[in-house]
PDB file of C-alpha atoms and ligand atoms in Angstrom:
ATOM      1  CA  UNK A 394     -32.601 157.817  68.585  1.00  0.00           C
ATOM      2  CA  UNK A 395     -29.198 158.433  69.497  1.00  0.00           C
ATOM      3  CA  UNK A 396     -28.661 154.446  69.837  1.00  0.00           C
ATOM      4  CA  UNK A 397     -29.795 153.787  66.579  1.00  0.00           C
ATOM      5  CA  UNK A 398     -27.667 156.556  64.624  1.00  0.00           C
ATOM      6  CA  UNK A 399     -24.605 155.329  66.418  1.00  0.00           C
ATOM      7  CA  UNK A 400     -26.139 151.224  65.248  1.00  0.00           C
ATOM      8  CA  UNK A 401     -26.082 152.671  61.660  1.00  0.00           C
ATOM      9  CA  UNK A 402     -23.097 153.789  61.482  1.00  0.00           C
ATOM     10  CA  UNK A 403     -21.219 151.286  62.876  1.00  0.00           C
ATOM     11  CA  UNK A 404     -22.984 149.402  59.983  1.00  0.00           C
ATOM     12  CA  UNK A 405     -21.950 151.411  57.251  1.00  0.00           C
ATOM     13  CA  UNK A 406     -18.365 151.058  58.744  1.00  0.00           C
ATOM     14  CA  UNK A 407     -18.492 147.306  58.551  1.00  0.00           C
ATOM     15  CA  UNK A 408     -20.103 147.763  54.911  1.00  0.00           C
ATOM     16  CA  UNK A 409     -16.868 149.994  54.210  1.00  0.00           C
ATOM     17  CA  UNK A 410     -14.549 147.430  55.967  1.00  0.00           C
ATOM     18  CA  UNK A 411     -16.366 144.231  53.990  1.00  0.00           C
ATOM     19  CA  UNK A 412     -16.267 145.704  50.757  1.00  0.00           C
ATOM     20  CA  UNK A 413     -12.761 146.610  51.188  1.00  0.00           C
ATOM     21  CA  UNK A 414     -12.050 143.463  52.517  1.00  0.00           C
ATOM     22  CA  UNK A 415     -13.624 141.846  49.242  1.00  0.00           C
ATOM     23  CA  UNK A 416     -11.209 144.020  46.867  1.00  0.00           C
ATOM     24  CA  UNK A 417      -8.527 141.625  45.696  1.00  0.00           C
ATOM     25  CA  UNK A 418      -7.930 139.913  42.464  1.00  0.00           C
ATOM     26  CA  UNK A 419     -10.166 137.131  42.070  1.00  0.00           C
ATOM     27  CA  UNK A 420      -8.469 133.389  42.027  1.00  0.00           C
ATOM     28  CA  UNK A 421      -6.731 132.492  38.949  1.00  0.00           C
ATOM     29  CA  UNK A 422      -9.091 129.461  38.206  1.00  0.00           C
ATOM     30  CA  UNK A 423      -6.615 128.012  35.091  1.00  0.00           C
ATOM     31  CA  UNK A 424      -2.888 127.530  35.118  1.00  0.00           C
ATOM     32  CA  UNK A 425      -2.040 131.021  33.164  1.00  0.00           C
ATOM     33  CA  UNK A 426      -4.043 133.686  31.565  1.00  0.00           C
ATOM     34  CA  UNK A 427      -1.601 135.446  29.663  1.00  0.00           C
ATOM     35  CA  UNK A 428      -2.516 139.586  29.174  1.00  0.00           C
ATOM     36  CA  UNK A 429      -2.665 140.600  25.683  1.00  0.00           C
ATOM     37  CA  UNK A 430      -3.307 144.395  24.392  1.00  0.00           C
ATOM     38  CA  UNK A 431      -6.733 143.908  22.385  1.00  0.00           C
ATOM     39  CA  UNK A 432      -9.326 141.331  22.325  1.00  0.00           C
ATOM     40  CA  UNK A 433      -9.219 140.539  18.907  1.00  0.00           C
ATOM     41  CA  UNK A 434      -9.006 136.340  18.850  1.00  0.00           C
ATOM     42  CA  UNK A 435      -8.544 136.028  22.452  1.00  0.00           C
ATOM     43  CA  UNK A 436     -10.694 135.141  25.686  1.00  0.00           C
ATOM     44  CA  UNK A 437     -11.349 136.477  28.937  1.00  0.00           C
ATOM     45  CA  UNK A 438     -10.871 133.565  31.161  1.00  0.00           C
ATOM     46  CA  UNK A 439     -11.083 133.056  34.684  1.00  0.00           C
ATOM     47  CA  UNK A 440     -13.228 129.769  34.745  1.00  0.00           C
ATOM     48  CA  UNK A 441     -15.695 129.287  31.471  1.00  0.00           C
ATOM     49  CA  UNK A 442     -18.156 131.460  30.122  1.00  0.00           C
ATOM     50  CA  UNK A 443     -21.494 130.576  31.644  1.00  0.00           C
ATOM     51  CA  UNK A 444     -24.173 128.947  30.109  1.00  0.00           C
ATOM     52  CA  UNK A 445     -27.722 130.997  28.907  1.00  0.00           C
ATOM     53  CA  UNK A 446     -29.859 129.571  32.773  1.00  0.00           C
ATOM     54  CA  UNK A 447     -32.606 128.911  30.399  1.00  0.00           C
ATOM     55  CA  UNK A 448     -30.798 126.271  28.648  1.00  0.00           C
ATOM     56  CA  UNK A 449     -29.241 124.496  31.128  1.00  0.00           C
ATOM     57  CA  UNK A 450     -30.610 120.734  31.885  1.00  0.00           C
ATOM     58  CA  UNK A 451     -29.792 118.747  34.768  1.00  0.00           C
ATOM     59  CA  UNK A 452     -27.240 116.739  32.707  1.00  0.00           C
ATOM     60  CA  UNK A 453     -25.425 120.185  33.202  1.00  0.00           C
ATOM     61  CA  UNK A 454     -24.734 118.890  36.635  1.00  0.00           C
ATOM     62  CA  UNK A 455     -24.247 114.948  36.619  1.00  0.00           C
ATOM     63  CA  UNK A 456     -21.926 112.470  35.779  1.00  0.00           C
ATOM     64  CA  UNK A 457     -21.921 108.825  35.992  1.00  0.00           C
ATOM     65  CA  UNK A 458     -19.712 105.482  36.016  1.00  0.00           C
ATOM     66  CA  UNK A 459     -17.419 106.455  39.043  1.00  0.00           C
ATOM     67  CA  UNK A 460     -18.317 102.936  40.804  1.00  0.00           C
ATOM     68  CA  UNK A 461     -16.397 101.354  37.884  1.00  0.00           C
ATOM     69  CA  UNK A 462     -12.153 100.959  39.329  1.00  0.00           C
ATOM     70  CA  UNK A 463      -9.748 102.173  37.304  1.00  0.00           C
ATOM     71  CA  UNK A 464      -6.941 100.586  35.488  1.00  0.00           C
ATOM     72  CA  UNK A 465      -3.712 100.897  37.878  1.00  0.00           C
ATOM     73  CA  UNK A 466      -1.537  98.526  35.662  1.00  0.00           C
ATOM     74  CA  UNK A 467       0.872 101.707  35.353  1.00  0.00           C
ATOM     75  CA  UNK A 468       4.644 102.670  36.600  1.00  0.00           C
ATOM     76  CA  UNK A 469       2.927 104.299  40.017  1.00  0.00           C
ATOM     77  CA  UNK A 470       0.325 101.773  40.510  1.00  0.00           C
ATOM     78  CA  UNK A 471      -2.251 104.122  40.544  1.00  0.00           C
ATOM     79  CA  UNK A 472      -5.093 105.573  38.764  1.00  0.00           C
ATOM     80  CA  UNK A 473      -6.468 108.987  39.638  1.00  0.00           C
ATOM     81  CA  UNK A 474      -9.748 110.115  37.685  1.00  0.00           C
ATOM     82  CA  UNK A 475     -10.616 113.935  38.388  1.00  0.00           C
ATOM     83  CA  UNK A 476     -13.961 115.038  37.763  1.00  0.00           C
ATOM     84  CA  UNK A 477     -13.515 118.703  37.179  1.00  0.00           C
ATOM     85  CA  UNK A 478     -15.627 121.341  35.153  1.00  0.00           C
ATOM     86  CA  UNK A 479     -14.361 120.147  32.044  1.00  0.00           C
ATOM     87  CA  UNK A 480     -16.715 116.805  32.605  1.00  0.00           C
ATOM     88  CA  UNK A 481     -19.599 118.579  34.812  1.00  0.00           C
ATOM     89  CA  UNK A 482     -19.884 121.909  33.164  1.00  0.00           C
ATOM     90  CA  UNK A 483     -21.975 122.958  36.560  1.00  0.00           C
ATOM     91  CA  UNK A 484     -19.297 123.263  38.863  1.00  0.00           C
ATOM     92  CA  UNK A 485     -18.592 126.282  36.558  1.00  0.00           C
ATOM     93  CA  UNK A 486     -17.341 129.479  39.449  1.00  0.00           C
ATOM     94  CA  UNK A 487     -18.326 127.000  42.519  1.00  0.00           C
ATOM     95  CA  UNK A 488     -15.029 126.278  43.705  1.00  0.00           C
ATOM     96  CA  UNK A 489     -15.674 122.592  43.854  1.00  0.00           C
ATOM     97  CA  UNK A 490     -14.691 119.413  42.581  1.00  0.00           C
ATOM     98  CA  UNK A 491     -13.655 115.358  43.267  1.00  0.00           C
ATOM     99  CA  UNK A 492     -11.043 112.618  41.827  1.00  0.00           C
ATOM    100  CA  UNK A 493     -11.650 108.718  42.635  1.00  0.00           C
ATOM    101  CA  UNK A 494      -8.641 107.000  43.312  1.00  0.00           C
ATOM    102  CA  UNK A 495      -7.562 103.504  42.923  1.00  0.00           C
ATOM    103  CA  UNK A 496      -4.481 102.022  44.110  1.00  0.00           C
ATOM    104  CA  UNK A 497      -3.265  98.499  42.988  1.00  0.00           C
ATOM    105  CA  UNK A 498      -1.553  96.677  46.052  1.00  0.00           C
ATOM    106  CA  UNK A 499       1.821  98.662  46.800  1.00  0.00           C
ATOM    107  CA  UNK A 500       0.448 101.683  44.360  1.00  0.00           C
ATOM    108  CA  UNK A 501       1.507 104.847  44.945  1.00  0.00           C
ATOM    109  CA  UNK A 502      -0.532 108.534  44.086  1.00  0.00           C
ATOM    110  CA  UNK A 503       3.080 109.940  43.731  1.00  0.00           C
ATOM    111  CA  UNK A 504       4.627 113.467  45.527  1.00  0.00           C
ATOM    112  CA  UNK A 505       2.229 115.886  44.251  1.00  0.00           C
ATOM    113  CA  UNK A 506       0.649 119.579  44.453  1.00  0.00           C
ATOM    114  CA  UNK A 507      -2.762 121.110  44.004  1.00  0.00           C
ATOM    115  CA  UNK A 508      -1.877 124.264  43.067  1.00  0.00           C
ATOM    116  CA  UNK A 509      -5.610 125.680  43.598  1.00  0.00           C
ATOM    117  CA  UNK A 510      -7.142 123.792  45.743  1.00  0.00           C
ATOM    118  CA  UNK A 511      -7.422 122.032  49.345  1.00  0.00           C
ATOM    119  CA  UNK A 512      -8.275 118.217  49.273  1.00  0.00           C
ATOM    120  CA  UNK A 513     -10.347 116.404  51.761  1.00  0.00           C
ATOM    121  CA  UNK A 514      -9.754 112.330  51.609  1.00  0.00           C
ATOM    122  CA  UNK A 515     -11.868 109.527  52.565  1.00  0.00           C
ATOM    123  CA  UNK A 516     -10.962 106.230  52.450  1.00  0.00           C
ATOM    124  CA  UNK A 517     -13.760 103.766  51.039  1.00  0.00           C
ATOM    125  CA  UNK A 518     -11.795 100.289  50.736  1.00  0.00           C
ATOM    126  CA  UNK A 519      -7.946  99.523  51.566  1.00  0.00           C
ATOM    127  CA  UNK A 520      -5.114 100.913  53.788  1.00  0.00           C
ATOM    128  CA  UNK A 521      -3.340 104.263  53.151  1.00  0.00           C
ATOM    129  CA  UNK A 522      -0.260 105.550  54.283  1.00  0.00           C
ATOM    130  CA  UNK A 523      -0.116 109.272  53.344  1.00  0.00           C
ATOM    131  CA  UNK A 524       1.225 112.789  54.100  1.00  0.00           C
ATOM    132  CA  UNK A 525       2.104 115.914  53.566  1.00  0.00           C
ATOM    133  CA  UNK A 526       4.891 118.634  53.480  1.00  0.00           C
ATOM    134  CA  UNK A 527       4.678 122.080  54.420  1.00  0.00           C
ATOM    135  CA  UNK A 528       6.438 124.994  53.039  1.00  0.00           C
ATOM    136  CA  UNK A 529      10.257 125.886  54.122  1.00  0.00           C
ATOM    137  CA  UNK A 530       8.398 128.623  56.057  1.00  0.00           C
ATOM    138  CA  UNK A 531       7.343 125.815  58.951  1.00  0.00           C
ATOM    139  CA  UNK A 532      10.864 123.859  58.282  1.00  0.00           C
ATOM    140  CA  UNK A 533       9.228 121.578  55.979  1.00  0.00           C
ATOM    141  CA  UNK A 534       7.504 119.473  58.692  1.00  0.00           C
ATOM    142  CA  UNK A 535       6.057 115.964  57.494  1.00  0.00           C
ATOM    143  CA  UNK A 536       3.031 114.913  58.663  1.00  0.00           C
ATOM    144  CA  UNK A 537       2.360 111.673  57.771  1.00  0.00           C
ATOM    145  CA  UNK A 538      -0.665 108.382  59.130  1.00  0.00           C
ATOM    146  CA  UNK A 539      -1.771 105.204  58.056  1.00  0.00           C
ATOM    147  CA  UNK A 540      -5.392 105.758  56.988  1.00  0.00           C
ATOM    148  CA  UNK A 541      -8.282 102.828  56.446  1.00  0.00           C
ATOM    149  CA  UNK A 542     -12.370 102.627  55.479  1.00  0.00           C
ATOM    150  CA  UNK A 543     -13.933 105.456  56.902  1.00  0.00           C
ATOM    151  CA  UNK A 544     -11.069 107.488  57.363  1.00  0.00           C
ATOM    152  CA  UNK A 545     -10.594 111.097  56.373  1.00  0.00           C
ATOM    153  CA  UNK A 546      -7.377 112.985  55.940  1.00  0.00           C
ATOM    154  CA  UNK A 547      -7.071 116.854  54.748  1.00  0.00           C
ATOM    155  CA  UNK A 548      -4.242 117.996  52.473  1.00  0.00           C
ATOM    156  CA  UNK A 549      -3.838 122.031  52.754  1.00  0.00           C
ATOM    157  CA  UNK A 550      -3.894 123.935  49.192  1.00  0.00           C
ATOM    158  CA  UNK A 551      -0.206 123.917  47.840  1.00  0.00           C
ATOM    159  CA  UNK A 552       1.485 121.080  49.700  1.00  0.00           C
ATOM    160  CA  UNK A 553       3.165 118.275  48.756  1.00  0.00           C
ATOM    161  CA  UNK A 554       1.379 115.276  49.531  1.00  0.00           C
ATOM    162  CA  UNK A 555       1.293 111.588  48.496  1.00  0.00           C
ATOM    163  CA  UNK A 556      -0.956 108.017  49.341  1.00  0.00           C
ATOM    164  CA  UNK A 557       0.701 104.784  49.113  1.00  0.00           C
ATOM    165  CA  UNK A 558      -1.628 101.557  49.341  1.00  0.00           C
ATOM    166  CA  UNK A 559       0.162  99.289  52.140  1.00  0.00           C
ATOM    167  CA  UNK A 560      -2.936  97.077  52.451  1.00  0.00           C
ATOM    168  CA  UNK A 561      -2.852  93.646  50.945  1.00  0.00           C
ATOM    169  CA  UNK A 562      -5.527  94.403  48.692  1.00  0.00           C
ATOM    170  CA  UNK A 563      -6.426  97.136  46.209  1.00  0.00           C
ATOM    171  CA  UNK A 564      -7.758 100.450  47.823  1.00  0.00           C
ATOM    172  CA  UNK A 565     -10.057 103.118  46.575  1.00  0.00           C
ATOM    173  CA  UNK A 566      -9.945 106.769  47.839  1.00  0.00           C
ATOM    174  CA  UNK A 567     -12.626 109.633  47.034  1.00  0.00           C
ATOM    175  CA  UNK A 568     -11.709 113.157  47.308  1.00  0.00           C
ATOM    176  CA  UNK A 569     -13.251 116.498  47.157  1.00  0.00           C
ATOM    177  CA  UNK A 570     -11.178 119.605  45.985  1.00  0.00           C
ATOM    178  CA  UNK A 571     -12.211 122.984  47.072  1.00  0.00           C
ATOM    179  CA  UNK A 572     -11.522 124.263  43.147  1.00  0.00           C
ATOM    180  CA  UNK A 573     -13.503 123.698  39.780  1.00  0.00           C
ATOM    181  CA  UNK A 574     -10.157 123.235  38.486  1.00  0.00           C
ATOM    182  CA  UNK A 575      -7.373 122.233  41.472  1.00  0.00           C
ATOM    183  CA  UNK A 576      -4.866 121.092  38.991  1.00  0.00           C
ATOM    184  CA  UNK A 577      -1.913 118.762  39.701  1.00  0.00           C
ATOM    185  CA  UNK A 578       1.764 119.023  40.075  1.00  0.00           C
ATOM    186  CA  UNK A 579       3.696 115.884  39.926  1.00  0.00           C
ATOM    187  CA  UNK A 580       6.587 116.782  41.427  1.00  0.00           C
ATOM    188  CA  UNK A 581       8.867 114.369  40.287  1.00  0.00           C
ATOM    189  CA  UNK A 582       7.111 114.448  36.869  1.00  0.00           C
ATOM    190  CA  UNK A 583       7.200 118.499  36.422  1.00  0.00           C
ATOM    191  CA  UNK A 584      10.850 118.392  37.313  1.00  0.00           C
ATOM    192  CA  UNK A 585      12.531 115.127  34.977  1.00  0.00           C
ATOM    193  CA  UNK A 586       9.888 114.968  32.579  1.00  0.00           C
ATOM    194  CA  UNK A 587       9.576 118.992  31.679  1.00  0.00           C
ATOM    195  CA  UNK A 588       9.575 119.766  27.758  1.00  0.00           C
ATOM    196  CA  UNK A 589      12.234 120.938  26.721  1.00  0.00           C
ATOM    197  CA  UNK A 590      14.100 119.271  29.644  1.00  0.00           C
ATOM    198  CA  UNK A 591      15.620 121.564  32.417  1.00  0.00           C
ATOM    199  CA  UNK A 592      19.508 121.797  32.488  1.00  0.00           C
ATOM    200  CA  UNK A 593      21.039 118.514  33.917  1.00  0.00           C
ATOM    201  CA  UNK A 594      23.377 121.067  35.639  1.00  0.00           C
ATOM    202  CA  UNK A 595      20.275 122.532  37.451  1.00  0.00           C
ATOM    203  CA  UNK A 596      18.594 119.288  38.537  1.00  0.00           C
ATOM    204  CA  UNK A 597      21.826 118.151  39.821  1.00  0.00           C
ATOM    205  CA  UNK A 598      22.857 121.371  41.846  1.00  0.00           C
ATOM    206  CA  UNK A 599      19.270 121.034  43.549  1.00  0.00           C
ATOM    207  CA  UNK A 600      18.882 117.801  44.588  1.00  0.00           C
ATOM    208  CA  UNK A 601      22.681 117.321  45.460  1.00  0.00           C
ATOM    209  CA  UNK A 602      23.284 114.705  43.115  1.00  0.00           C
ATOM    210  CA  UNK A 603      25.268 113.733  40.262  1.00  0.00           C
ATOM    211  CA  UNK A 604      24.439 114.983  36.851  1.00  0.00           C
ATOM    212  CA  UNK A 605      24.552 111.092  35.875  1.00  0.00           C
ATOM    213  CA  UNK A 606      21.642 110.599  38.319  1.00  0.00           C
ATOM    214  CA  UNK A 607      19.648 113.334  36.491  1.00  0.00           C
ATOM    215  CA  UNK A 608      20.308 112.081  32.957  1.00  0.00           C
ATOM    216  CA  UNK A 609      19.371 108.446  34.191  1.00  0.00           C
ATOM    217  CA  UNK A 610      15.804 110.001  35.223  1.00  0.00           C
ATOM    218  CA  UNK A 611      15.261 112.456  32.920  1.00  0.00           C
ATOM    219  CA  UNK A 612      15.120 108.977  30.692  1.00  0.00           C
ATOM    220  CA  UNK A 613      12.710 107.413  32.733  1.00  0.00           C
ATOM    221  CA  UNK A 614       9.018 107.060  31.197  1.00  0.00           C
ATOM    222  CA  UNK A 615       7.491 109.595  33.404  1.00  0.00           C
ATOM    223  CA  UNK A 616       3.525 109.192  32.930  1.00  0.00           C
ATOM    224  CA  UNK A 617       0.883 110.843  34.684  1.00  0.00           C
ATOM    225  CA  UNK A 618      -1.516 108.296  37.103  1.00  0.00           C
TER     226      UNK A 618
HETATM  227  C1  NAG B1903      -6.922 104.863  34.309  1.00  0.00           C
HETATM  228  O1  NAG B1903      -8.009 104.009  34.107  1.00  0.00           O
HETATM  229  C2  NAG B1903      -8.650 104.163  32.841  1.00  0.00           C
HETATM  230  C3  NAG B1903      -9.857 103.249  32.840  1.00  0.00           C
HETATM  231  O2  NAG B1903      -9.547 101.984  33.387  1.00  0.00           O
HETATM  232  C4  NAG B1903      -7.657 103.843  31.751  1.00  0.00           C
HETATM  233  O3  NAG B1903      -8.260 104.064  30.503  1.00  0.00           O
HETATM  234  C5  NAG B1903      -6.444 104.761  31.883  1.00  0.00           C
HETATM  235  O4  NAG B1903      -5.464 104.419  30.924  1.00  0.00           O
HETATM  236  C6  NAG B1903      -5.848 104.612  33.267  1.00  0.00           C
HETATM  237  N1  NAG B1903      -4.760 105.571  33.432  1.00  0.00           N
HETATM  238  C7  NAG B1903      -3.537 105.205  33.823  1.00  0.00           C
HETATM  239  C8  NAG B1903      -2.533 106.289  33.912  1.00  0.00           C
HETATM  240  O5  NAG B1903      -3.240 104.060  34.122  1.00  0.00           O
HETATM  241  C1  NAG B1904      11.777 126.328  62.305  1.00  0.00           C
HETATM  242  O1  NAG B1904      13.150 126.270  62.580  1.00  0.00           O
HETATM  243  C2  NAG B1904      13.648 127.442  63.203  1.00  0.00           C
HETATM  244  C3  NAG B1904      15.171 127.326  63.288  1.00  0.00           C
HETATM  245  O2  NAG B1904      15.553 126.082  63.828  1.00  0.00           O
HETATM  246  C4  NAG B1904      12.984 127.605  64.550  1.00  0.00           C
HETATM  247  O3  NAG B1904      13.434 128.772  65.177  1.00  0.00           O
HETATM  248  C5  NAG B1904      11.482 127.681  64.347  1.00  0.00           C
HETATM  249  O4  NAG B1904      10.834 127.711  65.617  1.00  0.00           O
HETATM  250  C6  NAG B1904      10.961 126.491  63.567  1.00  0.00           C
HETATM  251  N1  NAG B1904       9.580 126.713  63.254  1.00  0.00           N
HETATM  252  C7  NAG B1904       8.680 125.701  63.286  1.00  0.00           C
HETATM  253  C8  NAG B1904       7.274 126.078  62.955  1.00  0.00           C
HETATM  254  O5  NAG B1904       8.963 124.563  63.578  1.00  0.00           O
END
């Protein structure tokens, strides 16, 4: 008797400490969600609204065609298609997702960030070099390996991290992405190529260079792989 009072409330203490463990914001799932005072001609959005269950189909969760390589014949030499919940409206609130990858010979997937979501790699055809960066916190230590067939790499949520096909042919990467929606930064991309452009000045403080440097790249045709 005694044993089993003491057994239920050590339960209802772990309830206590589990539900208080569970009160945090939820994940932003979208790049901003911008508060505004009444509803009228706005959205609640965190993720999609959720279809009736009663009309969803299996096509709700499929795709097809991602045997077919992509185009790299781009600056980068690369050609990254995401399959997200804006093509398979199913991975709606499942925190999943995946990209294909294709990499002409000597094509880079350039310095990049997923701002929401950890990536697992695995190499199907070619040779990889790739890394990542982590944050000033751990002194912005690189860890970096050359990767073939069979291989899998993990990139940690929030990291720079890049692939660059050394392999004398063309290589093909798939990845999974522990969001619906993991977004991409390109770092180099976000920085030269932002609309309107950031101050020359700025760019040049930061990187230690001169503001000649920065107005030769902020030129540059800056397109996304
Ligand atoms: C990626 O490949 C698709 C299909 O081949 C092509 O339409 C698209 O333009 C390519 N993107 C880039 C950035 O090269
Ligand atoms: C980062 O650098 C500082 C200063 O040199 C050092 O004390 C610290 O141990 C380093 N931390 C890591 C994770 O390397």
């Amino acid at each position: 008797m005694m044993k089993s009072v003491r057994l239920s409330t050590s339960f209802a203490l772990l309830a206590l400490v589990l539900s208080l463990a569970d009160a945090y914001d939820p994940s932003p799932l979208q790049d901003i969600c911008v508060a505004v005072p009444e509803p009228h001609n706005a959205l609640f959005v965190n993720g999609k609204f959720c279809k009736n269950p009663s009309l969803t189909t299996a096509d709700d969760f499929f795709l097809s065609g991602l045997q077919v390589p992509r185009s790299t014949a781009n600056p980068v030499g690369s050609n990254v298609t995401q399959v997200t919940v804006d093509l398979i409206p199913g991975l709606n609130t499942l925190g999943i997702s995946l990209a294909r990858i294709d990499y002409g010979i000597g094509g880079l997937n350039p310095p990049h960030i997923h701002p929401r979501g950890t990536e697992v790699l695995l190499v199907l055809e070619g040779t990889l070099y790739l890394g990542f960066v982590t944050s000033n916190q751990l002194n912005n230590t690189f860890f970096e390996k050359v990767v073939h067939p069979g291989d899998v790499f993990v990139f940690p949520i929030g990291m720079i991290h890049f692939q660059l096909n050394i392999g004398k042919t063309n290589a093909v990467a798939i990845s999974s992405l522990s969001s619906q929606n993991p977004g991409v930064i390109t770092v180099a991309n976000a920085l030269f190529n932002a609309k309107p452009p950031i101050s020359p000045e700025v760019l040049a403080k930061g990187f230690q260079v001169d503001e000649k440097l920065v107005e030769t790249l902020q030129k540059k045709f800056w397109s996304n792989n």
